[in-house]
CSV table of C-alpha atoms in Angstrom, one decimal:
chain,number,residue,atom,x,y,z
A,1,MET,CA,81.6,-14.4,157.5
A,2,HIS,CA,81.8,-11.8,160.5
A,3,ALA,CA,83.7,-8.4,160.6
A,4,GLY,CA,87.0,-8.8,162.0
A,5,THR,CA,87.8,-12.3,160.6
A,6,ILE,CA,90.0,-13.7,158.2
A,7,CYS,CA,89.1,-17.0,156.4
A,8,CYS,CA,91.5,-19.0,154.1
A,9,ASP,CA,90.9,-21.9,152.0
A,10,ARG,CA,93.6,-23.9,151.2
A,11,THR,CA,92.2,-26.9,149.8
A,12,GLY,CA,92.5,-25.9,146.1
A,13,LEU,CA,95.3,-27.7,144.0
A,14,ARG,CA,96.1,-24.6,142.0
A,15,SER,CA,95.8,-21.5,144.5
A,16,ASP,CA,95.0,-20.4,148.0
A,17,ILE,CA,92.6,-17.7,148.7
A,18,CYS,CA,91.8,-15.6,151.8
A,19,VAL,CA,89.1,-13.3,152.5
A,20,MET,CA,89.4,-10.5,155.1
A,21,LYS,CA,86.4,-8.6,156.4
A,22,GLY,CA,86.1,-5.2,158.5
A,23,ASP,CA,88.7,-2.8,158.9
A,24,VAL,CA,91.2,-3.8,156.2
A,25,ARG,CA,94.6,-1.7,155.7
A,26,THR,CA,97.4,-2.3,153.4
A,27,ASN,CA,101.2,-2.0,154.3
A,28,SER,CA,103.2,-2.7,151.6
A,29,ALA,CA,106.5,-1.8,153.4
A,30,SER,CA,106.0,-5.2,155.7
A,31,SER,CA,104.2,-6.8,152.7
A,32,SER,CA,101.1,-7.0,155.1
A,33,ILE,CA,97.5,-6.5,155.0
A,34,PHE,CA,96.2,-5.6,158.5
A,35,LEU,CA,92.8,-6.2,159.8
A,36,PHE,CA,91.9,-3.9,162.8
A,37,THR,CA,89.2,-5.2,165.3
A,38,SER,CA,88.1,-4.2,168.7
A,39,SER,CA,87.0,-7.3,169.7
A,40,THR,CA,88.7,-8.5,173.1
A,41,ASN,CA,88.0,-12.1,172.0
A,42,ASN,CA,89.6,-12.3,168.5
A,43,ASN,CA,92.1,-15.2,168.3
A,44,THR,CA,92.2,-15.0,164.6
A,45,LYS,CA,95.8,-16.2,163.8
A,46,PRO,CA,98.1,-14.6,161.0
A,47,GLU,CA,98.1,-16.1,157.8
A,48,LYS,CA,100.7,-16.0,154.9
A,49,ILE,CA,99.8,-16.3,151.3
A,50,LYS,CA,101.1,-16.2,147.7
A,51,PRO,CA,98.5,-14.4,145.5
A,52,TYR,CA,99.6,-16.4,142.3
A,53,THR,CA,97.8,-19.5,140.7
A,54,ARG,CA,100.4,-22.2,140.4
A,55,LYS,CA,100.5,-23.3,144.2
A,56,TRP,CA,101.8,-26.8,143.1
A,57,GLU,CA,104.7,-25.5,141.1
A,58,THR,CA,107.2,-25.0,143.8
A,59,SER,CA,110.1,-23.4,141.4
A,60,VAL,CA,107.7,-20.5,140.1
A,61,MET,CA,106.1,-20.0,143.7
A,62,ASP,CA,109.4,-19.6,145.3
A,63,THR,CA,109.6,-16.2,143.2
A,64,VAL,CA,106.0,-15.0,144.0
A,65,GLN,CA,106.1,-12.4,147.1
A,66,GLU,CA,104.5,-13.4,150.0
A,67,LEU,CA,101.9,-11.5,151.7
A,68,ASN,CA,101.5,-11.5,155.5
A,69,LEU,CA,97.5,-11.3,157.0
A,70,ILE,CA,97.7,-9.8,160.5
A,71,THR,CA,94.8,-9.1,162.8
A,72,LYS,CA,95.6,-6.0,165.0
A,73,ASP,CA,93.8,-4.6,168.3
A,74,SER,CA,92.3,-1.1,166.9
A,75,ASN,CA,92.4,-0.1,170.7
A,76,LYS,CA,96.2,-0.6,171.1
A,77,SER,CA,97.6,0.0,167.7
A,78,SER,CA,99.6,3.0,166.6
A,79,ASP,CA,99.7,2.4,163.1
A,80,ARG,CA,98.8,4.7,160.4
A,81,VAL,CA,95.3,5.7,159.7
A,82,CYS,CA,93.8,5.6,156.4
A,83,ASP,CA,95.5,7.8,153.3
A,84,VAL,CA,93.0,6.2,150.9
A,85,TYR,CA,89.4,5.2,151.9
A,86,HIS,CA,87.8,2.8,149.4
A,87,ASP,CA,83.9,2.0,149.8
A,88,VAL,CA,84.2,-1.0,147.6
A,89,PRO,CA,86.0,-4.3,148.3
A,90,ALA,CA,89.4,-5.2,147.1
A,91,VAL,CA,91.2,-8.1,145.4
A,92,PHE,CA,94.5,-8.5,145.6
A,93,PHE,CA,96.8,-10.7,143.0
A,94,SER,CA,100.3,-11.0,141.8
A,95,THR,CA,101.4,-10.2,138.4
A,96,GLY,CA,104.8,-12.1,138.9
A,97,GLY,CA,105.6,-15.7,138.3
A,98,TYR,CA,105.1,-16.6,134.8
A,99,THR,CA,103.6,-13.1,133.5
A,100,GLY,CA,105.4,-12.4,130.3
A,101,ASN,CA,104.0,-15.5,128.5
A,102,VAL,CA,100.5,-14.9,126.9
A,103,TYR,CA,99.4,-18.2,128.0
A,104,HIS,CA,100.1,-17.8,131.4
A,105,GLU,CA,98.9,-14.2,131.5
A,106,PHE,CA,95.3,-15.5,130.6
A,107,ASN,CA,95.3,-18.9,132.3
A,108,ASP,CA,97.0,-17.8,135.7
A,109,GLY,CA,95.8,-14.2,135.5
A,110,ILE,CA,93.0,-12.5,133.4
A,111,ILE,CA,90.7,-15.6,133.5
A,112,PRO,CA,91.0,-16.2,137.2
A,113,LEU,CA,90.7,-12.7,137.9
A,114,PHE,CA,87.3,-12.8,135.7
A,115,ILE,CA,86.2,-15.7,137.8
A,116,THR,CA,87.1,-14.0,141.2
A,117,SER,CA,85.7,-10.6,140.5
A,118,GLN,CA,82.8,-10.6,138.0
A,119,HIS,CA,80.3,-10.7,140.5
A,120,TYR,CA,81.0,-7.4,142.0
A,121,ASN,CA,80.0,-5.9,138.9
A,122,LYS,CA,83.0,-3.5,138.3
A,123,LYS,CA,82.4,-2.1,142.1
A,124,VAL,CA,86.0,-3.6,143.2
A,125,VAL,CA,89.7,-2.4,143.4
A,126,PHE,CA,92.4,-4.5,142.1
A,127,VAL,CA,95.6,-4.3,144.0
A,128,ILE,CA,98.5,-5.7,142.3
A,129,VAL,CA,101.4,-7.3,143.9
A,130,GLU,CA,104.8,-7.2,141.8
A,131,TYR,CA,102.8,-4.6,139.5
A,132,HIS,CA,104.4,-4.0,136.0
A,133,ASP,CA,103.5,-0.9,133.9
A,134,TRP,CA,103.5,-2.9,130.7
A,135,TRP,CA,100.9,-5.5,132.2
A,136,GLU,CA,98.5,-2.7,132.7
A,137,MET,CA,99.1,-1.0,129.1
A,138,LYS,CA,98.6,-4.6,127.5
A,139,TYR,CA,95.3,-5.7,129.5
A,140,GLY,CA,94.1,-2.5,130.5
A,141,ASP,CA,91.2,-2.5,127.9
A,142,VAL,CA,90.0,-6.1,129.5
A,143,VAL,CA,90.7,-4.7,133.2
A,144,SER,CA,88.5,-1.7,132.6
A,145,GLN,CA,85.8,-4.2,132.1
A,146,LEU,CA,86.0,-5.7,135.4
A,147,SER,CA,86.6,-2.6,137.5
A,148,ASP,CA,85.4,1.0,137.4
A,149,TYR,CA,88.5,1.9,139.6
A,150,PRO,CA,92.1,2.5,139.0
A,151,LEU,CA,94.8,0.0,139.7
A,152,VAL,CA,96.6,-0.1,143.0
A,153,ASP,CA,100.3,-0.9,142.9
A,154,PHE,CA,100.7,-2.3,146.4
A,155,ASN,CA,104.6,-2.0,146.4
A,156,GLY,CA,104.7,1.3,144.6
A,157,ASP,CA,101.9,3.0,146.2
A,158,THR,CA,103.0,3.3,150.0
A,159,ARG,CA,100.0,4.9,151.1
A,160,THR,CA,97.7,3.1,153.5
A,161,HIS,CA,94.7,2.0,151.5
A,162,CYS,CA,91.5,0.9,153.5
A,163,PHE,CA,88.8,-1.5,152.6
A,164,LYS,CA,85.7,-3.2,154.2
A,165,GLU,CA,86.7,-6.3,152.7
A,166,ALA,CA,89.4,-7.9,150.5
A,167,THR,CA,90.0,-11.0,148.6
A,168,VAL,CA,93.7,-12.0,148.5
A,169,GLY,CA,94.3,-14.7,145.7
A,170,LEU,CA,92.5,-15.6,142.8
A,171,ARG,CA,89.9,-18.7,142.2
A,172,ILE,CA,91.1,-20.6,139.0
A,173,HIS,CA,89.2,-23.6,137.5
A,174,ASP,CA,91.0,-25.3,135.0
A,175,GLU,CA,93.0,-24.6,131.5
A,176,LEU,CA,91.8,-21.4,130.0
A,177,THR,CA,88.2,-22.1,131.0
A,178,VAL,CA,85.5,-21.1,133.8
A,179,ASN,CA,83.5,-23.9,135.2
A,180,SER,CA,80.0,-22.4,135.4
A,181,SER,CA,78.9,-24.5,138.3
A,182,LEU,CA,81.7,-22.9,140.4
A,183,VAL,CA,80.9,-19.2,139.5
A,184,ILE,CA,78.0,-16.9,141.0
A,185,GLY,CA,75.7,-16.4,138.4
A,186,ASN,CA,76.8,-19.5,136.3
A,187,GLN,CA,79.1,-17.6,134.1
A,188,THR,CA,81.2,-19.5,131.4
A,189,ILE,CA,83.9,-18.9,129.3
A,190,VAL,CA,81.8,-17.6,126.7
A,191,ASP,CA,80.8,-14.7,129.1
A,192,PHE,CA,84.7,-14.1,129.6
A,193,ARG,CA,84.7,-13.6,125.8
A,194,ASN,CA,82.2,-11.1,125.8
A,195,VAL,CA,84.3,-9.4,128.4
A,196,LEU,CA,87.3,-9.3,126.0
A,197,ASP,CA,84.8,-8.2,123.1
A,198,ARG,CA,83.5,-5.2,125.0
A,199,GLY,CA,87.1,-4.3,126.1
A,200,TYR,CA,88.4,-4.0,122.8
A,201,SER,CA,85.3,-2.8,120.7
A,202,HIS,CA,86.3,0.8,121.4
A,203,ARG,CA,90.0,0.5,120.1
A,204,ILE,CA,88.7,-1.5,117.3
A,205,GLN,CA,86.4,1.2,116.1
A,206,SER,CA,89.4,3.6,116.4
A,207,LEU,CA,91.6,1.5,114.1
A,208,THR,CA,89.1,1.2,111.5
A,209,GLN,CA,88.5,4.8,111.4
A,210,GLU,CA,92.2,5.4,111.1
A,211,GLU,CA,92.3,2.9,108.2
A,212,THR,CA,89.1,4.6,106.5
A,213,GLU,CA,90.8,8.1,106.6
A,214,ALA,CA,94.3,6.6,105.1
A,215,ASN,CA,92.3,4.8,102.6
A,216,VAL,CA,93.2,1.6,103.4
A,217,THR,CA,91.6,-0.9,101.5
A,218,ALA,CA,90.6,-4.3,103.5
A,219,LEU,CA,90.0,-7.7,101.9
A,220,ASP,CA,86.4,-8.3,101.1
A,221,PHE,CA,85.7,-11.0,103.8
A,222,LYS,CA,81.9,-11.1,102.9
A,223,LYS,CA,82.8,-12.9,100.0
A,224,LYS,CA,85.1,-15.4,100.8
A,225,PRO,CA,85.8,-16.9,104.5
A,226,LYS,CA,88.7,-15.6,106.2
A,227,LEU,CA,91.9,-17.8,107.3
A,228,VAL,CA,94.4,-16.6,109.8
A,229,ILE,CA,97.6,-18.3,109.9
A,230,LEU,CA,99.2,-17.5,113.3
A,231,SER,CA,102.8,-17.6,112.4
A,232,ARG,CA,105.5,-18.3,115.3
A,233,ASN,CA,108.4,-15.6,115.1
A,234,GLY,CA,110.9,-18.0,117.0
A,235,SER,CA,113.3,-20.6,115.7
A,236,SER,CA,111.2,-23.8,116.6
A,237,ARG,CA,108.1,-25.0,115.7
A,238,ALA,CA,107.9,-22.9,112.6
A,239,ILE,CA,105.8,-24.1,109.3
A,240,LEU,CA,108.7,-24.3,107.3
A,241,ASN,CA,106.6,-24.3,103.9
A,242,GLU,CA,104.3,-21.7,105.2
A,243,ASN,CA,104.5,-19.7,101.9
A,244,LEU,CA,102.9,-22.9,100.1
A,245,LEU,CA,100.4,-23.2,102.9
A,246,VAL,CA,99.1,-19.8,102.2
A,247,GLU,CA,98.9,-20.5,98.4
A,248,LEU,CA,97.1,-23.7,99.0
A,249,ALA,CA,94.5,-22.0,101.2
A,250,GLU,CA,93.9,-19.2,98.7
A,251,LYS,CA,93.2,-21.9,96.1
A,252,THR,CA,90.8,-23.7,98.6
A,253,GLY,CA,88.9,-20.5,98.5
A,254,PHE,CA,90.0,-18.4,101.6
A,255,ASN,CA,91.3,-15.0,102.0
A,256,VAL,CA,94.3,-15.6,103.7
A,257,GLU,CA,96.0,-13.2,106.6
A,258,VAL,CA,99.4,-14.1,108.0
A,259,LEU,CA,99.8,-12.8,111.5
A,260,ARG,CA,103.1,-12.5,113.2
A,261,PRO,CA,102.3,-11.1,116.8
A,262,GLN,CA,105.2,-9.6,118.7
A,263,LYS,CA,105.3,-9.0,122.4
A,264,THR,CA,104.6,-5.5,121.8
A,265,THR,CA,101.9,-5.9,119.5
A,266,GLU,CA,98.5,-4.3,120.7
A,267,MET,CA,96.2,-6.9,122.0
A,268,ALA,CA,93.1,-5.0,120.1
A,269,LYS,CA,94.9,-5.5,116.8
A,270,ILE,CA,95.3,-9.4,117.4
A,271,TYR,CA,91.7,-9.5,118.4
A,272,ARG,CA,90.3,-7.9,115.3
A,273,SER,CA,92.0,-9.8,113.3
A,274,LEU,CA,90.9,-13.4,114.7
A,275,ASN,CA,87.6,-12.0,115.7
A,276,THR,CA,86.8,-11.2,112.0
A,277,SER,CA,88.0,-14.8,111.0
A,278,ASP,CA,86.6,-17.9,110.1
A,279,VAL,CA,89.4,-20.3,110.6
A,280,MET,CA,92.5,-20.0,112.7
A,281,ILE,CA,95.6,-22.1,111.9
A,282,GLY,CA,98.6,-22.3,114.3
A,283,VAL,CA,101.5,-24.6,115.7
A,284,HIS,CA,101.0,-26.0,119.3
A,285,GLY,CA,102.7,-23.4,121.5
A,286,ALA,CA,101.7,-20.3,123.9
A,287,ALA,CA,100.2,-18.1,121.1
A,288,MET,CA,97.4,-20.8,120.7
A,289,THR,CA,95.8,-18.9,123.7
A,290,HIS,CA,94.6,-16.6,121.2
A,291,PHE,CA,92.0,-19.0,120.2
A,292,LEU,CA,89.9,-17.1,122.8
A,293,PHE,CA,89.7,-14.3,120.3
A,294,LEU,CA,87.8,-16.3,117.8
A,295,LYS,CA,83.9,-16.4,117.7
A,296,PRO,CA,82.1,-19.5,119.0
A,297,LYS,CA,81.3,-21.7,115.9
A,298,THR,CA,84.6,-20.8,114.1
A,299,VAL,CA,87.4,-23.2,113.3
A,300,PHE,CA,90.6,-23.8,115.2
A,301,ILE,CA,93.2,-25.9,113.5
A,302,GLN,CA,95.9,-26.6,116.0
A,303,ILE,CA,99.1,-28.4,114.2
A,304,ILE,CA,100.4,-30.9,116.9
A,305,PRO,CA,104.2,-31.6,116.6
A,306,LEU,CA,105.5,-34.9,117.5
A,307,GLY,CA,105.8,-35.4,121.3
A,308,THR,CA,103.1,-32.5,122.0
A,309,ASP,CA,99.9,-34.5,122.0
A,310,TRP,CA,98.9,-34.4,125.4
A,311,ALA,CA,99.8,-30.8,126.0
A,312,ALA,CA,98.1,-29.6,123.1
A,313,GLU,CA,95.0,-31.1,123.8
A,314,THR,CA,95.1,-30.4,127.4
A,315,TYR,CA,96.0,-26.8,127.0
A,316,TYR,CA,94.3,-25.7,124.0
A,317,GLY,CA,92.2,-28.4,122.3
A,318,GLU,CA,89.7,-29.1,125.3
A,319,PRO,CA,89.1,-25.6,126.4
A,320,ALA,CA,88.6,-24.5,122.7
A,321,LYS,CA,85.5,-27.1,122.6
A,322,LYS,CA,84.5,-25.5,125.6
A,323,LEU,CA,84.5,-22.1,123.9
A,324,GLY,CA,82.2,-23.4,121.4
A,325,LEU,CA,84.8,-23.6,118.6
A,326,LYS,CA,85.0,-26.4,115.8
A,327,TYR,CA,88.4,-27.8,117.3
A,328,VAL,CA,90.6,-29.9,114.5
A,329,GLY,CA,93.9,-31.2,115.9
A,330,TYR,CA,96.0,-32.0,113.1
A,331,LYS,CA,98.9,-34.5,114.6
A,332,ILE,CA,101.8,-34.2,112.1
A,333,ALA,CA,103.1,-37.6,110.7
A,334,PRO,CA,106.9,-38.1,111.5
A,335,LYS,CA,108.2,-37.1,107.9
A,336,GLU,CA,106.3,-33.6,108.6
A,337,SER,CA,108.8,-33.0,111.5
A,338,SER,CA,112.3,-31.7,111.1
A,339,LEU,CA,113.2,-34.3,113.6
A,340,TYR,CA,112.9,-37.0,111.1
A,341,GLU,CA,115.9,-36.3,109.4
A,342,GLU,CA,117.7,-35.2,112.3
A,343,TYR,CA,117.4,-38.6,114.3
A,344,GLY,CA,115.9,-41.1,111.8
A,345,LYS,CA,112.8,-43.1,111.6
A,346,ASP,CA,113.9,-45.9,114.2
A,347,ASP,CA,115.0,-43.6,116.6
A,348,PRO,CA,112.9,-43.5,119.8
A,349,VAL,CA,112.4,-39.6,119.3
A,350,ILE,CA,110.5,-40.5,116.4
A,351,ARG,CA,109.2,-43.9,117.0
A,352,ASP,CA,108.1,-43.6,120.8
A,353,PRO,CA,108.0,-40.0,121.8
A,354,ASP,CA,106.3,-40.9,125.0
A,355,SER,CA,109.3,-42.6,126.3
A,356,LEU,CA,111.2,-39.5,126.0
A,357,ASN,CA,108.4,-37.3,127.4
A,358,ASP,CA,108.5,-39.8,130.5
A,359,LYS,CA,112.1,-38.9,131.2
A,360,GLY,CA,110.9,-35.4,132.3
A,361,TRP,CA,109.9,-31.8,131.1
A,362,GLU,CA,113.4,-30.8,130.1
A,363,TYR,CA,113.5,-33.7,127.5
A,364,THR,CA,110.2,-32.5,126.2
A,365,LYS,CA,111.2,-29.0,126.1
A,366,LYS,CA,114.7,-29.5,124.3
A,367,ILE,CA,113.8,-32.0,121.8
A,368,TYR,CA,110.1,-31.4,121.0
A,369,LEU,CA,109.3,-27.7,121.7
A,370,GLN,CA,112.6,-26.0,121.3
A,371,GLY,CA,114.1,-28.2,118.5
A,372,GLN,CA,111.4,-29.3,116.2
A,373,ASN,CA,109.9,-27.4,113.1
A,374,VAL,CA,107.2,-28.5,110.7
A,375,LYS,CA,107.0,-29.1,107.1
A,376,LEU,CA,103.4,-29.7,106.4
A,377,ASP,CA,102.7,-32.5,103.8
A,378,LEU,CA,100.2,-30.4,101.9
A,379,ARG,CA,98.3,-33.0,100.1
A,380,ARG,CA,97.6,-34.5,103.5
A,381,PHE,CA,96.7,-31.0,105.0
A,382,ARG,CA,94.5,-30.1,101.8
A,383,GLU,CA,91.5,-32.5,103.3
A,384,THR,CA,91.5,-30.7,106.5
A,385,LEU,CA,91.4,-27.4,104.8
A,386,THR,CA,88.9,-28.2,102.7
A,387,ARG,CA,86.7,-29.4,105.5
A,388,SER,CA,87.2,-26.2,107.2
A,389,TYR,CA,86.3,-24.4,104.2
A,390,ASP,CA,83.1,-26.4,103.6
A,391,PHE,CA,82.2,-25.9,107.4
A,392,SER,CA,82.7,-22.3,107.3
A,393,ILE,CA,80.5,-21.8,104.2
A,394,ARG,CA,77.7,-23.7,105.8
A,395,ARG,CA,78.0,-21.8,109.0
A,396,ARG,CA,77.9,-18.4,107.3
A,397,PHE,CA,74.9,-19.7,105.0
A,398,ARG,CA,72.8,-20.5,108.0
A,399,GLU,CA,73.8,-17.5,109.9
A,400,ASP,CA,72.6,-15.4,106.8
A,401,TYR,CA,69.4,-17.5,106.8
A,402,LEU,CA,68.6,-17.0,110.2
A,403,LEU,CA,69.4,-13.4,109.9
A,404,HIS,CA,66.9,-12.7,106.9
A,405,ARG,CA,64.3,-15.0,108.4
A,406,GLU,CA,64.3,-12.4,111.4
A,407,ASP,CA,64.2,-9.6,109.1
């Protein structure tokens, strides 16, 4: 691109992205980004863009702030000069939309931010539209691994920020993943996970030190594989016999931790628990996004309630495999669902979930997501636990063998 130009790619299904090059200036009062040029032949037309990655979903995009990208003649303009000059590029994106749901925070925001900005090697400024203090508190550790500069609140900071180049919008590939063939430097989802590892490492060291000083004794995970149950806090898709599942897992040979993350739970604490685990178990839902915190070659068991097969595999199962996890999708039998007693074995809700899902998202949401709990058949589930235990023991043995051979 030449200086003084705006170039937009609107061919993507999931997001639009525009690049501005030259004298780029923010004007938050008019929701605009100006590109000043002295060229007398500049016929660049104004552009509009909503910098959020669910372009096809009209209902949520209607709530996202739109930005105006406008070319101005620097010889005629009386607009304010720069209050803050940046000598690195900017990336503009929104933390509106579905932000507040951990799946969307990673899938629609953090991973696309990595894809869009990683090639700048941290020499980039992030300008956030619809900025939230809590978002920066929650993800600041990760964002600091992508940029060396403070975040700019587009609406809250009314100063004119000036850049030589700006990317407006984020690139997104697929569900919770990175397509290396589309990334400068051929980065993968494993490289994204390495960013998480670096981002949380300092805080994890502090947590460990705090526990040491408080004489908190951790389980000896070196002797037994560690299994984490990601427990749901809501009124749906809970494991009703979770206490018996814990007992069974312990009898199988695991050290067991039940993790019940709240919206206010520090991400570093969740990361620490899962990063040191051999197996994670959870019922399909947004919290399964935390499989990203598991180390490659560990086990992720997703319990799949009735009527959620496609979503479970598409949003979490397939992405988990791309991260290099040993993924196990445990599809519950009808009798393991609370819907079995509620509707009876002959009801289409039980016999033919696809026919209900075909009626639309509202049916799926009300019946299978909001109205269903799980009571595991532990005799049936024991086989999954045993195989996961054996797999974990073999993996640990191989890793120890390779480590000692190198020594």
